[in-house]
PDB file of C-alpha atoms in Angstrom:
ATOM      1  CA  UNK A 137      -5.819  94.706   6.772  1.00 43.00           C
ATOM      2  CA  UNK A 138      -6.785  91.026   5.814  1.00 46.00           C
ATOM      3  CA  UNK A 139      -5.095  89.101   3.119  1.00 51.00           C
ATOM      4  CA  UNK A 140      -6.944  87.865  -0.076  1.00 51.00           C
ATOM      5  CA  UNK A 141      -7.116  84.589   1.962  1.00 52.00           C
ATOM      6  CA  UNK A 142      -8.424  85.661   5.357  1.00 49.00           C
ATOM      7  CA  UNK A 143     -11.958  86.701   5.994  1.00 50.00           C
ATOM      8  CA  UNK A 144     -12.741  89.891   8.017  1.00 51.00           C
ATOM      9  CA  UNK A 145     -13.345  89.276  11.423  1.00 51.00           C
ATOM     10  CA  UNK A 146     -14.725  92.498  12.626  1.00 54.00           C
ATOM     11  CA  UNK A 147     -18.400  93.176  14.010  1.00 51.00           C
ATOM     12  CA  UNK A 148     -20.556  94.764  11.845  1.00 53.00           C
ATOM     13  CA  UNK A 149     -22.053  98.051  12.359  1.00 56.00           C
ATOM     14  CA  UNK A 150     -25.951  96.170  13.397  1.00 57.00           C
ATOM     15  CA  UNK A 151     -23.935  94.315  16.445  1.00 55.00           C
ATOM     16  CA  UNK A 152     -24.674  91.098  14.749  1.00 57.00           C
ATOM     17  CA  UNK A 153     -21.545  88.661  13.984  1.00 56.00           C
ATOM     18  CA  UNK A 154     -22.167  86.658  11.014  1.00 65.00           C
ATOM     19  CA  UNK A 155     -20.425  83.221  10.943  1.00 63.00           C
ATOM     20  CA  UNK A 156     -19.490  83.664   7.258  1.00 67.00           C
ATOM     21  CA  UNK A 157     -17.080  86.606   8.460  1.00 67.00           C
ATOM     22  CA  UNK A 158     -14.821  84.205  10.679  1.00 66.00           C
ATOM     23  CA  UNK A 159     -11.555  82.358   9.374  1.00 67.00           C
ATOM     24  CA  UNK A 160     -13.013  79.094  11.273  1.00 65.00           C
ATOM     25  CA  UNK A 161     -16.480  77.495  12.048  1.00 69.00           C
ATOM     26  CA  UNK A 162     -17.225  77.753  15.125  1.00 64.00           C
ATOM     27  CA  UNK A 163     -18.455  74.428  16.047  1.00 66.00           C
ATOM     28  CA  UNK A 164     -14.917  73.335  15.686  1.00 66.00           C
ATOM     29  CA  UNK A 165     -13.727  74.984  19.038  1.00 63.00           C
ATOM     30  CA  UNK A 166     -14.126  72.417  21.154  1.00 57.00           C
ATOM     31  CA  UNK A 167     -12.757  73.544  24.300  1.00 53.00           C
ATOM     32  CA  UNK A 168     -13.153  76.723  26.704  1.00 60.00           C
ATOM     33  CA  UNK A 169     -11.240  77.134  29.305  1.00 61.00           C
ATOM     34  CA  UNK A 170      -8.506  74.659  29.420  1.00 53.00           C
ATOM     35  CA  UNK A 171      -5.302  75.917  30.320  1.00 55.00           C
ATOM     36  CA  UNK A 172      -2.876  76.676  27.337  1.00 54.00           C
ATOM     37  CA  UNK A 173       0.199  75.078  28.942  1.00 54.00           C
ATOM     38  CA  UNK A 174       0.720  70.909  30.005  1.00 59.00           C
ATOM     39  CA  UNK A 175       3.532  72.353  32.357  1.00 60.00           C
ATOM     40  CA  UNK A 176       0.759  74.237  34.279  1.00 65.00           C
ATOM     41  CA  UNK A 177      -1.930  71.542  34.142  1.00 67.00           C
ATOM     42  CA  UNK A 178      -3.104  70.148  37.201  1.00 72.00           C
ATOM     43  CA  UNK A 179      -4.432  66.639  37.641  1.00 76.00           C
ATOM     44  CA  UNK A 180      -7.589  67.481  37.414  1.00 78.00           C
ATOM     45  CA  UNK A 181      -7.111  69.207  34.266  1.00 78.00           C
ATOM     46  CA  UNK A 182      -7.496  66.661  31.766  1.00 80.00           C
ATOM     47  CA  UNK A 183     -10.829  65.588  33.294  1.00 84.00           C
ATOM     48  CA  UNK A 184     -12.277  68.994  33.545  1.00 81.00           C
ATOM     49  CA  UNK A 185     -11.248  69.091  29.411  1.00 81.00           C
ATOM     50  CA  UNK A 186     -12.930  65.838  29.079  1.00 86.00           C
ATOM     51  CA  UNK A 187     -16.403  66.868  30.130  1.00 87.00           C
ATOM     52  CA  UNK A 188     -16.225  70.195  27.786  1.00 85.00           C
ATOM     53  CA  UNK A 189     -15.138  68.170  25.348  1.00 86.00           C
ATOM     54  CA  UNK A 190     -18.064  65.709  25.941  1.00 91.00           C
ATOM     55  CA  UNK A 191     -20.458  68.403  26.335  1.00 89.00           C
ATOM     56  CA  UNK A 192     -19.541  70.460  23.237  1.00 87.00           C
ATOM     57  CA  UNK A 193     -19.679  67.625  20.721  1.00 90.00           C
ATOM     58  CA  UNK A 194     -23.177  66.993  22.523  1.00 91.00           C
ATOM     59  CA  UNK A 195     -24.264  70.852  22.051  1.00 89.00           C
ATOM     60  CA  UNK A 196     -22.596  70.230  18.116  1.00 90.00           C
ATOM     61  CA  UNK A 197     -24.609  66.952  17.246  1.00 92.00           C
ATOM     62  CA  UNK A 198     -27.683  68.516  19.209  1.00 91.00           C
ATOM     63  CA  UNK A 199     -27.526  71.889  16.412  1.00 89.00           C
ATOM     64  CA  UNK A 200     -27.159  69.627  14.034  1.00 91.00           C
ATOM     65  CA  UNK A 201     -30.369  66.754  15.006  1.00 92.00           C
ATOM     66  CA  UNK A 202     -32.068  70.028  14.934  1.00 91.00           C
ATOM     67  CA  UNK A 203     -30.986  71.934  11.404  1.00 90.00           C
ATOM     68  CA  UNK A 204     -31.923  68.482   9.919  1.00 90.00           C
ATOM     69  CA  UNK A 205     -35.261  68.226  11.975  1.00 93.00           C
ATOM     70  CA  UNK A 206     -36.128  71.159  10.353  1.00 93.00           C
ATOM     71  CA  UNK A 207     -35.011  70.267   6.764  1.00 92.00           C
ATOM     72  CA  UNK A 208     -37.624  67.680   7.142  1.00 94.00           C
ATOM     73  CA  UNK A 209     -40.164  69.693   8.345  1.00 94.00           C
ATOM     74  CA  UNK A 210     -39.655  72.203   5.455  1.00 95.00           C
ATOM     75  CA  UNK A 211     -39.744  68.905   3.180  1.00 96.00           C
ATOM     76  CA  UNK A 212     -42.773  67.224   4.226  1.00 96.00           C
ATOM     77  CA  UNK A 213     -44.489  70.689   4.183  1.00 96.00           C
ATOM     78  CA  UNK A 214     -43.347  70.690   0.738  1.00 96.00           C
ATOM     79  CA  UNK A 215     -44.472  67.679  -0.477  1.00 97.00           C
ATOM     80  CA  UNK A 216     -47.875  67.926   1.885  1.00 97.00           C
ATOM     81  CA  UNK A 217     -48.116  71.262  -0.383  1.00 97.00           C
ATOM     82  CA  UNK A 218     -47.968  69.261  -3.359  1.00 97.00           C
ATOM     83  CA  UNK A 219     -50.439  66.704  -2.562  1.00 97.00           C
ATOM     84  CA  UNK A 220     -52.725  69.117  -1.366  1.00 97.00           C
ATOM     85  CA  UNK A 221     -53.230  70.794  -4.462  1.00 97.00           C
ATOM     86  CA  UNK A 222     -53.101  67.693  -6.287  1.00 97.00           C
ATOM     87  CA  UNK A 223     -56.304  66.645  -4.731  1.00 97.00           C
ATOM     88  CA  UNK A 224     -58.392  70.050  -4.459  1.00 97.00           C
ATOM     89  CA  UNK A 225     -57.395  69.776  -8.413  1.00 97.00           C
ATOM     90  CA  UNK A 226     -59.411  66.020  -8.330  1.00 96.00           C
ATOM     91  CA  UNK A 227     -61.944  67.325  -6.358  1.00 97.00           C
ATOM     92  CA  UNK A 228     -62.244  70.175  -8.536  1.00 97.00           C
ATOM     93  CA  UNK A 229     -62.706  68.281 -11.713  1.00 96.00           C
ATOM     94  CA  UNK A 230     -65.200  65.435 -10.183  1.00 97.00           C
ATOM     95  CA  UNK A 231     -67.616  68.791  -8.646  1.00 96.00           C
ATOM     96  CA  UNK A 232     -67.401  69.780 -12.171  1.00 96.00           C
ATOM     97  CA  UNK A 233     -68.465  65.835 -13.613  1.00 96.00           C
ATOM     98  CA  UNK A 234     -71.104  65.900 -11.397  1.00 96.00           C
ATOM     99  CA  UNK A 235     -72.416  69.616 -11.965  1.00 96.00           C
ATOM    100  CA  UNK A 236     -72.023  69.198 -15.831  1.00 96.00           C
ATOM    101  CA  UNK A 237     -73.996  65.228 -14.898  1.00 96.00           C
ATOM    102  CA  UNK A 238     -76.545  67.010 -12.890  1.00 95.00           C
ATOM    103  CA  UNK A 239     -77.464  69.892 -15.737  1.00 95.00           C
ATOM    104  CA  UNK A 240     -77.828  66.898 -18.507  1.00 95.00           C
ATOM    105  CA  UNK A 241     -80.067  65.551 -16.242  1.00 94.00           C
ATOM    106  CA  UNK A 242     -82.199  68.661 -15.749  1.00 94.00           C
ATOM    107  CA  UNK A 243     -82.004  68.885 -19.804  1.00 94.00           C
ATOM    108  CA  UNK A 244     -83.273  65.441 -20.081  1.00 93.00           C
ATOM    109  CA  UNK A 245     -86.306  66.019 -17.249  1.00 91.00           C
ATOM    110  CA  UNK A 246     -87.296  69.363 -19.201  1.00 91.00           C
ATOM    111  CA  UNK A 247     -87.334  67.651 -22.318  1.00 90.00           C
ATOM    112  CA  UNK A 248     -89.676  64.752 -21.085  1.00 88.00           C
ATOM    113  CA  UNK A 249     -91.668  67.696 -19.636  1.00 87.00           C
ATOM    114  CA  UNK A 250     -92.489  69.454 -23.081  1.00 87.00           C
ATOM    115  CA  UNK A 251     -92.973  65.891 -24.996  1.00 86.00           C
ATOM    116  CA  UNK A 252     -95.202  65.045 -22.509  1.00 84.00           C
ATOM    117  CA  UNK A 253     -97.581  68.195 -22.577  1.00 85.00           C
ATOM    118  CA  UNK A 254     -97.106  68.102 -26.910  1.00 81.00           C
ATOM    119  CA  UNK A 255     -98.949  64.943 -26.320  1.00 75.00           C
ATOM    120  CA  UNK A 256    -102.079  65.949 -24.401  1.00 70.00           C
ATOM    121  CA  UNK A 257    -105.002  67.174 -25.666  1.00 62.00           C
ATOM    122  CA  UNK A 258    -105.442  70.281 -25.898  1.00 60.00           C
ATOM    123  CA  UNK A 259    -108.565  72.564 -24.374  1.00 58.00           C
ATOM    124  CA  UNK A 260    -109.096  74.344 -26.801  1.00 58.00           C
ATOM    125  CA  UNK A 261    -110.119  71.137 -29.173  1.00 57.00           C
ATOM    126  CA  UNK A 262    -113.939  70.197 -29.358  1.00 57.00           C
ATOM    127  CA  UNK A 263    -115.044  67.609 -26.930  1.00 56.00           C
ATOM    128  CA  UNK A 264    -117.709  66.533 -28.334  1.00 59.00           C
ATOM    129  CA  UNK A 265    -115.579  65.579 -31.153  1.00 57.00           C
ATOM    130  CA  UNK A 266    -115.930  61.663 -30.342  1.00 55.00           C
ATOM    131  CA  UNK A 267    -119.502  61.745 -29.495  1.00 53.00           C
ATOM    132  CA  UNK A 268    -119.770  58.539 -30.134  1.00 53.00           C
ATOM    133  CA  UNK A 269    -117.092  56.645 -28.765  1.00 54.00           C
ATOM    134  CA  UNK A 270    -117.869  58.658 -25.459  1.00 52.00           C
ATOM    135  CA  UNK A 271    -121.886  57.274 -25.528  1.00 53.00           C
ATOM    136  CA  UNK A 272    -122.259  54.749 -22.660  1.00 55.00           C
ATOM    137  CA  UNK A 273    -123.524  51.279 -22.501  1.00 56.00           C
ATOM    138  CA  UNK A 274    -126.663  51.834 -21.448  1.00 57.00           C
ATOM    139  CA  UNK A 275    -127.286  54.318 -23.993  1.00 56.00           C
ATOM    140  CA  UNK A 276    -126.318  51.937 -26.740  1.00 55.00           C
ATOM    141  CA  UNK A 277    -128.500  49.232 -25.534  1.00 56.00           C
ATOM    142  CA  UNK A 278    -131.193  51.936 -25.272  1.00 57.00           C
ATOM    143  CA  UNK A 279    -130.606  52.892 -28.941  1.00 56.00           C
ATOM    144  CA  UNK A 280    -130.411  49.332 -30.282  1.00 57.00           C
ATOM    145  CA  UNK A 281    -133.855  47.983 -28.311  1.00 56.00           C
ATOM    146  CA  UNK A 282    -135.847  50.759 -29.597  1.00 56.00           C
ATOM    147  CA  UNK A 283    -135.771  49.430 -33.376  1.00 54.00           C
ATOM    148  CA  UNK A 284    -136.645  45.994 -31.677  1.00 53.00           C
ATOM    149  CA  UNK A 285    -140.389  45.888 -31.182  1.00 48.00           C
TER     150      UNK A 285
END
């Protein structure tokens, strides 16, 4: 059994290991197969070491670039979120100036409309009502040269 201090290192039942589970983090192993024993180590040892080494911390700092590549990402999604709604809310409000401009407009044009038929004459009024103002020239002159003799 583990001790209050130690975490459980056995599989769970799905065949998935979870990191959280082991007493280490794994990036920290740093090399495979190196022998366990300097007594036993050939010359060529400590270069074979060298280029796991080399290419672990590589394969570390590469997990890394990439867990922060896609903090970014998840940020600038974020804040592209943001600004996105921030301007379909602008865009909102100036379609509803322009609507609510457009309808005063309409209010106005209707309003001109009815002043300007109030003011007409109507058809139903007598036209012969200004008889005389409608007489023509020539029938005044006609008028006048008859009492001339």
């Amino acid at each position: 059994m583990a001790d209050e201090g130690e975490k459980e290192t056995t599989a769970p039942k799905s065949g998935v290991w979870d990191a959280s589970l082991l007493p280490f983090d794994p990036r920290e192993v740093v090399a495979k197969n190196v022998s366990g024993s300097t007594a036993g180590a050939g010359s060529g040892d400590f270069h074979v070491y060298r280029n796991q080494r080399r290419k672990e911390l590589f394969r570390i700092e590469k997990l890394e670039k990439q867990s922060a590549d896609i903090e970014d990402d998840r940020k600038f999604e974020e804040e592209l979120m943001k600004k996105k709604e921030v301007e379909e809310e602008k865009t909102r409000k100036r379609a509803q100036k322009r609507k609510k401009k457009k309808q005063k407009q309409m209010e106005l044009k209707k309003q001109k409309k009815v002043a300007a038929t109030e003011d007409k004459p109507k058809a139903s009024e007598d036209p012969n009502e200004h008889k005389e103002s409608n007489l023509s020239r020539s029938d005044h002159n006609e008028s006048t040269l008859g009492d001339v003799k």
